[in-house]
Amino acid sequence: MLPLLLAWLHAVNDLFSNFLTPLLPKLMAHFGVGLGTAGLLVSAYSLTGSLLQPLAGLIADRSDRRLLAALGPVLVALGMGSLGLWPRFEVLLGVLLLAGMGSALFHASGASLVGEFAPGDRRGFWLSFFGSAGYLGLSLGPIVALFAVGAWGLEGLIWLTPLALLPALALLRLPPVRRQGRPAGFRDFLRVFRGDVARLWGMATLRSLVFMSFSTTLPYWYAQKGLSDAYTAFSLSVYSFSATLGAFLGGTLSDRFGRQRVLVGTLAFGLPLYLALLLFPPENPLYLLLLAVTGALMNAGIPVAVAMAQELEPTQTATVSGLLMGFTWGFAGLFYAPIGHLIEALGVMPVLLALGVLILPAWALARAVREPWARGA
């Protein structure tokens, strides 16, 4: 019951989270600002929603994680649902900072609860189910946002907030969930940044940097090749759907074959597939199949790394969940701005080929992490 409810909340949380980017042009017109200024809204939400997830995890490890998992999506829904209700840009900026913190609290506490309440031999499956629900929400976000604004205007987004309120109320009807024993402190928080959890974070960040750079650059690369907007949109949809499937399969397979084996295997196959994505002509219809396989493979390791980190740090599952989820993507995202400038200066192919080298140290870090059951053996 609890993992299913948390997966529903994850889908809703990430659905609302992906409202902002497709609505930027309408927000620019609403507030009379340019793209650079409107982009601050995305930066503000990303800052608190991604980079503060480990800190949110520390809070969750010391609190009622059920309450925080319910509060987080409500803050996100109210923030995104009220995009058209604020008269001043500065006020909306503050609202989105708070909404981002809600997303950080949810991801850290929600993943922690799923991992804790799932059976030990099925933890990978349930974390994969939780993760793929978020991918599904992200995929639907732009469609739902644009449809709602087309029907009701920016002000009408507020009518979508019950999508988060109803499951949040259902979660609050369950008994409180507090960590047993001594609550985690700041010294514990610093400790998880060392050893095997730190290696997992390094591996996940390098992998994210490579494939986030590829998927973000793909529309620019396709435009240079003269491919249509429709083909670009379809390619991104294929990649997004395959990432959802990969996230679901990865943890499930790790329950059967071992966490480290799945992590190392996906990275070992990831490098040749990534090179094939760059060297194979994207206008060939078979390219979409290659894109789908690579998207699934590279996202399969995300719930596996979260499950492994939770098993390595069983008293700080919320903190390490935040570290391996949003913080990884947020940290990798910080580097895309200079990468974008390099792509403009040197071209798509040289920069993306050079980035592929980062898969090798990611693979080495994955190999260096021992299975939790093997520690001390």
Coordinates of C-alpha atoms in Angstrom, one line a residue:
M1 CA 0.0 0.0 0.0
L2 CA 2.6 2.5 1.1
P3 CA 5.0 2.0 -1.9
L4 CA 2.1 2.3 -4.4
L5 CA 0.9 5.5 -2.7
L6 CA 4.4 7.0 -2.8
A7 CA 4.7 6.0 -6.5
W8 CA 1.5 7.9 -7.2
L9 CA 2.8 11.0 -5.3
H10 CA 6.1 10.7 -7.3
A11 CA 4.3 10.8 -10.6
V12 CA 2.2 13.8 -9.5
N13 CA 5.2 15.6 -8.0
D14 CA 7.3 15.3 -11.2
L15 CA 4.3 16.0 -13.4
F16 CA 4.0 19.5 -11.8
S17 CA 7.8 19.9 -11.7
N18 CA 7.8 19.7 -15.5
F19 CA 5.3 22.5 -16.0
L20 CA 7.8 25.3 -15.9
T21 CA 9.9 24.8 -19.1
P22 CA 7.1 24.5 -21.6
L23 CA 5.2 27.5 -20.1
L24 CA 8.2 29.9 -20.1
P25 CA 7.1 31.7 -23.2
K26 CA 3.6 32.4 -21.7
L27 CA 5.2 33.5 -18.4
M28 CA 7.5 35.9 -20.3
A29 CA 4.4 37.5 -21.9
H30 CA 2.6 37.4 -18.5
F31 CA 5.3 39.3 -16.7
G32 CA 6.8 41.2 -19.6
V33 CA 10.3 39.8 -19.2
G34 CA 12.9 38.3 -21.5
L35 CA 14.2 34.7 -21.6
G36 CA 17.2 35.5 -19.5
T37 CA 15.0 36.8 -16.7
A38 CA 12.4 34.1 -17.0
G39 CA 15.2 31.5 -16.9
L40 CA 15.7 32.5 -13.3
L41 CA 12.5 30.7 -12.4
V42 CA 14.0 27.4 -13.7
S43 CA 17.2 28.1 -11.9
A44 CA 15.5 28.9 -8.6
Y45 CA 13.4 25.7 -8.7
S46 CA 16.3 23.5 -9.7
L47 CA 18.5 25.0 -7.0
T48 CA 16.3 24.0 -4.1
G49 CA 14.7 21.0 -5.8
S50 CA 17.9 19.2 -6.8
L51 CA 21.0 20.5 -5.1
L52 CA 19.4 20.6 -1.6
Q53 CA 18.2 17.0 -1.7
P54 CA 20.9 15.7 0.6
L55 CA 20.1 18.4 3.2
A56 CA 16.4 17.6 2.8
G57 CA 17.3 14.0 3.5
L58 CA 19.1 14.9 6.7
I59 CA 15.8 16.7 7.8
A60 CA 13.8 13.7 6.8
D61 CA 16.0 11.3 8.7
R62 CA 15.3 13.3 11.9
S63 CA 11.5 13.8 11.2
D64 CA 8.3 12.0 10.3
R65 CA 9.1 11.1 6.8
R66 CA 5.4 10.3 6.1
L67 CA 4.5 14.0 6.8
L68 CA 7.4 15.3 4.6
A69 CA 6.5 12.9 1.8
A70 CA 2.9 14.3 1.9
L71 CA 3.9 17.9 2.3
G72 CA 6.5 18.0 -0.6
P73 CA 4.2 17.3 -3.6
V74 CA 1.6 19.7 -2.1
L75 CA 4.1 22.5 -2.1
V76 CA 5.1 21.7 -5.7
A77 CA 1.5 21.5 -6.9
L78 CA 0.6 24.8 -5.2
G79 CA 3.7 26.5 -6.5
M80 CA 3.2 25.3 -10.1
G81 CA -0.5 25.6 -10.0
S82 CA -0.3 29.3 -9.0
L83 CA 2.1 30.3 -11.8
G84 CA -0.5 32.7 -13.3
L85 CA -1.9 34.1 -10.0
W86 CA 1.1 36.2 -8.8
P87 CA 1.2 39.9 -9.8
R88 CA 4.9 40.3 -9.4
F89 CA 7.8 38.2 -10.9
E90 CA 9.8 38.5 -7.6
V91 CA 7.0 36.9 -5.6
L92 CA 6.8 33.9 -8.0
L93 CA 10.5 33.5 -7.7
G94 CA 10.2 33.1 -4.0
V95 CA 7.2 30.7 -4.4
L96 CA 9.2 28.5 -6.7
L97 CA 12.2 28.4 -4.3
L98 CA 9.7 27.0 -1.7
A99 CA 8.2 24.6 -4.2
G100 CA 11.6 23.3 -5.1
M101 CA 12.3 22.6 -1.4
G102 CA 9.1 20.6 -1.3
S103 CA 10.3 18.5 -4.2
A104 CA 13.6 17.9 -2.4
L105 CA 11.8 16.8 0.8
F106 CA 9.6 14.5 -1.1
H107 CA 12.3 12.7 -3.2
A108 CA 14.5 12.1 -0.1
S109 CA 11.8 11.0 2.2
G110 CA 9.7 9.1 -0.4
A111 CA 12.6 7.0 -1.7
S112 CA 13.7 6.3 1.9
L113 CA 10.2 5.1 2.9
V114 CA 9.9 2.9 -0.2
G115 CA 13.3 1.3 0.5
E116 CA 12.5 0.7 4.1
F117 CA 9.1 -0.8 3.7
A118 CA 9.9 -2.9 0.7
P119 CA 10.9 -6.5 1.3
G120 CA 14.7 -6.8 1.3
D121 CA 14.8 -9.2 -1.6
R122 CA 12.5 -6.8 -3.6
R123 CA 13.9 -3.4 -2.7
G124 CA 15.3 -2.9 -6.2
F125 CA 12.0 -3.7 -7.8
W126 CA 10.0 -1.2 -5.6
L127 CA 12.6 1.6 -6.0
S128 CA 12.5 1.0 -9.7
F129 CA 8.7 1.2 -9.6
F130 CA 9.0 4.4 -7.6
G131 CA 11.5 5.9 -10.0
S132 CA 9.7 5.0 -13.2
A133 CA 6.5 6.6 -11.8
G134 CA 8.5 9.9 -11.6
Y135 CA 9.7 9.5 -15.2
L136 CA 6.1 8.9 -16.3
G137 CA 5.1 12.2 -14.5
L138 CA 7.9 14.1 -16.2
S139 CA 6.9 12.8 -19.6
L140 CA 3.3 13.9 -19.1
G141 CA 4.0 17.2 -17.5
P142 CA 4.4 19.4 -20.7
I143 CA 1.3 17.8 -22.3
V144 CA -0.9 18.4 -19.2
A145 CA 0.5 21.9 -18.7
L146 CA -0.1 23.1 -22.2
F147 CA -3.5 21.4 -22.5
A148 CA -4.6 23.0 -19.2
V149 CA -3.4 26.5 -20.1
G150 CA -5.0 26.2 -23.5
A151 CA -8.3 25.4 -21.9
W152 CA -8.3 27.6 -18.8
G153 CA -5.3 30.0 -19.1
L154 CA -2.4 30.3 -16.7
E155 CA -4.7 31.0 -13.9
G156 CA -6.6 27.7 -14.4
L157 CA -3.5 25.6 -13.5
I158 CA -4.7 25.9 -9.9
W159 CA -7.6 23.5 -10.7
L160 CA -5.0 20.7 -11.1
T161 CA -3.7 20.8 -7.5
P162 CA -6.2 18.1 -6.2
L163 CA -4.0 15.6 -8.2
A164 CA -1.5 16.1 -5.3
L165 CA -3.8 16.9 -2.5
L166 CA -5.8 13.7 -2.6
P167 CA -2.9 11.2 -2.4
A168 CA -1.2 13.5 0.2
L169 CA -4.3 13.3 2.4
A170 CA -4.4 9.5 2.0
L171 CA -0.7 9.3 3.1
L172 CA -1.4 11.5 6.2
R173 CA -4.0 9.0 7.3
L174 CA -1.3 6.4 7.8
P175 CA 0.6 6.2 11.1
P176 CA 3.7 8.4 11.6
V177 CA 7.0 7.0 10.4
R178 CA 10.0 8.1 12.4
R179 CA 13.6 6.8 12.4
Q180 CA 14.2 4.5 15.4
G181 CA 17.3 5.1 17.5
R182 CA 19.6 8.1 17.6
P183 CA 18.7 10.7 15.0
A184 CA 21.2 11.5 12.3
G185 CA 23.4 14.6 12.9
F186 CA 25.6 16.8 10.9
R187 CA 28.6 14.5 11.5
D188 CA 26.6 11.6 10.1
F189 CA 25.7 13.8 7.1
L190 CA 29.4 14.5 6.3
R191 CA 30.2 10.8 6.8
V192 CA 28.0 9.6 3.9
F193 CA 30.1 11.7 1.5
R194 CA 33.0 9.3 2.0
G195 CA 33.6 5.7 1.1
D196 CA 31.3 3.6 -1.0
V197 CA 28.4 6.1 -1.1
A198 CA 30.8 8.8 -2.3
R199 CA 31.9 6.4 -5.1
L200 CA 28.3 5.7 -6.0
W201 CA 27.7 9.5 -6.2
G202 CA 30.8 10.0 -8.3
M203 CA 29.8 7.2 -10.7
A204 CA 26.2 8.5 -11.0
T205 CA 27.3 12.1 -11.5
L206 CA 29.7 11.3 -14.3
R207 CA 27.1 9.1 -16.1
S208 CA 24.5 11.8 -15.7
L209 CA 26.9 14.5 -17.1
V210 CA 27.5 12.4 -20.2
F211 CA 23.9 11.5 -21.0
M212 CA 22.3 14.8 -19.8
S213 CA 24.7 16.6 -22.2
F214 CA 23.8 14.3 -25.0
S215 CA 20.0 14.5 -24.6
T216 CA 20.1 18.3 -24.0
T217 CA 22.3 18.8 -27.1
L218 CA 20.3 16.5 -29.3
P219 CA 17.8 19.2 -30.6
Y220 CA 20.6 21.5 -31.4
W221 CA 22.5 18.7 -33.2
Y222 CA 19.4 17.7 -35.2
A223 CA 18.7 21.3 -36.2
Q224 CA 22.2 21.5 -37.6
K225 CA 21.6 18.4 -39.7
G226 CA 18.3 19.9 -41.0
L227 CA 16.0 17.3 -39.3
S228 CA 12.5 18.3 -38.7
D229 CA 11.1 19.5 -35.4
A230 CA 8.6 16.6 -35.4
Y231 CA 11.4 14.0 -35.7
T232 CA 13.3 15.8 -32.9
A233 CA 10.2 15.7 -30.6
F234 CA 9.6 12.0 -31.4
S235 CA 13.2 11.1 -30.7
L236 CA 13.1 12.9 -27.3
S237 CA 9.9 11.0 -26.5
V238 CA 11.5 7.7 -27.5
Y239 CA 14.4 8.5 -25.2
S240 CA 12.2 9.5 -22.3
F241 CA 9.9 6.5 -22.6
S242 CA 12.9 4.1 -22.8
A243 CA 14.4 5.8 -19.7
T244 CA 11.2 5.1 -17.8
L245 CA 11.3 1.4 -18.9
G246 CA 15.0 1.2 -18.1
A247 CA 14.5 2.6 -14.6
F248 CA 11.9 0.0 -13.9
L249 CA 13.9 -2.9 -15.2
G250 CA 17.2 -2.0 -13.6
G251 CA 16.3 -2.4 -9.9
T252 CA 14.3 -5.5 -10.7
L253 CA 17.3 -7.2 -12.4
S254 CA 19.6 -6.1 -9.5
D255 CA 17.4 -8.1 -7.0
R256 CA 18.2 -11.2 -9.1
F257 CA 21.7 -10.6 -10.3
G258 CA 23.2 -8.3 -7.7
R259 CA 23.5 -4.5 -7.6
Q260 CA 27.1 -4.1 -8.5
R261 CA 26.9 -6.5 -11.4
V262 CA 24.0 -4.4 -12.9
L263 CA 25.8 -1.1 -12.4
V264 CA 29.1 -2.3 -13.9
G265 CA 27.3 -4.1 -16.8
T266 CA 25.2 -1.1 -17.8
L267 CA 28.3 1.1 -17.9
A268 CA 30.4 -1.5 -19.8
F269 CA 27.7 -1.6 -22.5
G270 CA 27.0 2.1 -22.2
L271 CA 30.3 3.3 -23.7
P272 CA 30.0 1.5 -27.1
L273 CA 26.3 2.4 -27.4
Y274 CA 27.1 6.0 -26.6
L275 CA 29.8 6.1 -29.3
A276 CA 27.3 4.5 -31.7
L277 CA 24.8 7.2 -31.0
L278 CA 27.3 9.8 -32.1
L279 CA 28.7 8.0 -35.2
F280 CA 25.5 6.4 -36.6
P281 CA 23.5 8.7 -38.8
P282 CA 20.5 10.0 -36.8
E283 CA 18.3 10.3 -39.9
N284 CA 18.4 6.5 -40.2
P285 CA 15.1 5.0 -38.8
L286 CA 17.2 2.4 -37.0
Y287 CA 18.7 5.2 -35.0
L288 CA 15.6 5.4 -32.9
L289 CA 16.0 1.8 -31.8
L290 CA 19.6 2.5 -30.8
L291 CA 18.4 5.6 -28.9
A292 CA 15.8 3.6 -27.1
V293 CA 18.2 0.8 -26.0
T294 CA 20.8 3.3 -24.8
G295 CA 18.3 5.4 -22.9
A296 CA 17.0 2.3 -21.1
L297 CA 20.5 1.0 -20.3
M298 CA 21.8 4.3 -19.0
N299 CA 18.8 5.0 -16.7
A300 CA 18.6 1.4 -15.4
G301 CA 21.4 2.1 -13.0
I302 CA 19.7 5.0 -11.2
P303 CA 17.4 3.0 -8.8
V304 CA 20.1 0.4 -8.4
A305 CA 22.5 3.1 -7.0
V306 CA 19.8 4.4 -4.7
A307 CA 19.0 0.9 -3.4
M308 CA 22.7 0.1 -2.9
A309 CA 23.3 3.4 -1.0
Q310 CA 20.3 2.7 1.3
E311 CA 21.8 -0.7 2.0
L312 CA 25.2 0.8 2.7
E313 CA 23.7 3.4 5.1
P314 CA 20.6 1.9 6.6
T315 CA 20.3 4.6 9.3
Q316 CA 20.4 7.5 6.8
T317 CA 18.3 6.2 3.9
A318 CA 16.7 9.6 3.2
T319 CA 20.1 11.5 3.2
V320 CA 21.7 9.0 0.7
S321 CA 18.6 8.9 -1.4
G322 CA 18.7 12.7 -1.8
L323 CA 22.4 12.5 -2.6
L324 CA 22.0 9.8 -5.3
M325 CA 18.8 11.3 -6.9
G326 CA 18.4 15.1 -7.3
F327 CA 21.8 16.2 -6.1
T328 CA 23.5 14.0 -8.8
W329 CA 21.4 15.5 -11.6
G330 CA 21.6 19.0 -10.2
F331 CA 25.4 18.9 -9.8
A332 CA 25.8 17.5 -13.3
G333 CA 23.5 20.2 -14.6
L334 CA 25.8 22.9 -13.3
F335 CA 28.4 21.9 -15.8
Y336 CA 26.2 22.0 -18.9
A337 CA 26.5 25.8 -19.4
P338 CA 30.3 25.6 -20.0
I339 CA 29.8 22.5 -22.1
G340 CA 27.2 24.4 -24.2
H341 CA 29.8 27.1 -24.8
L342 CA 32.4 24.5 -25.9
I343 CA 29.9 22.9 -28.3
E344 CA 29.3 26.3 -29.9
A345 CA 33.0 26.9 -30.2
L346 CA 34.3 23.5 -31.2
G347 CA 31.2 21.7 -32.6
V348 CA 28.9 19.0 -31.3
M349 CA 30.9 15.9 -32.3
P350 CA 34.3 16.7 -30.7
V351 CA 32.8 17.8 -27.4
L352 CA 30.4 14.9 -27.0
L353 CA 33.1 12.4 -28.0
A354 CA 35.4 13.8 -25.4
L355 CA 32.6 13.5 -22.8
G356 CA 32.3 9.8 -23.5
V357 CA 35.7 9.3 -21.9
L358 CA 34.0 10.0 -18.5
I359 CA 32.1 6.7 -18.7
L360 CA 35.5 4.9 -18.0
P361 CA 36.1 6.4 -14.5
A362 CA 32.4 5.9 -13.8
W363 CA 32.8 2.2 -14.6
A364 CA 35.9 2.1 -12.4
L365 CA 34.0 3.7 -9.5
A366 CA 31.2 1.2 -9.9
R367 CA 33.6 -1.7 -9.8
A368 CA 35.2 -0.3 -6.6
V369 CA 31.9 -0.4 -4.7
R370 CA 31.4 -3.6 -2.8
E371 CA 28.0 -5.2 -2.4
P372 CA 26.6 -4.4 1.1
W373 CA 26.4 -8.1 2.0
A374 CA 30.0 -8.5 1.1
R375 CA 31.4 -5.8 3.4
G376 CA 33.6 -7.3 6.0
A377 CA 33.7 -10.6 4.2

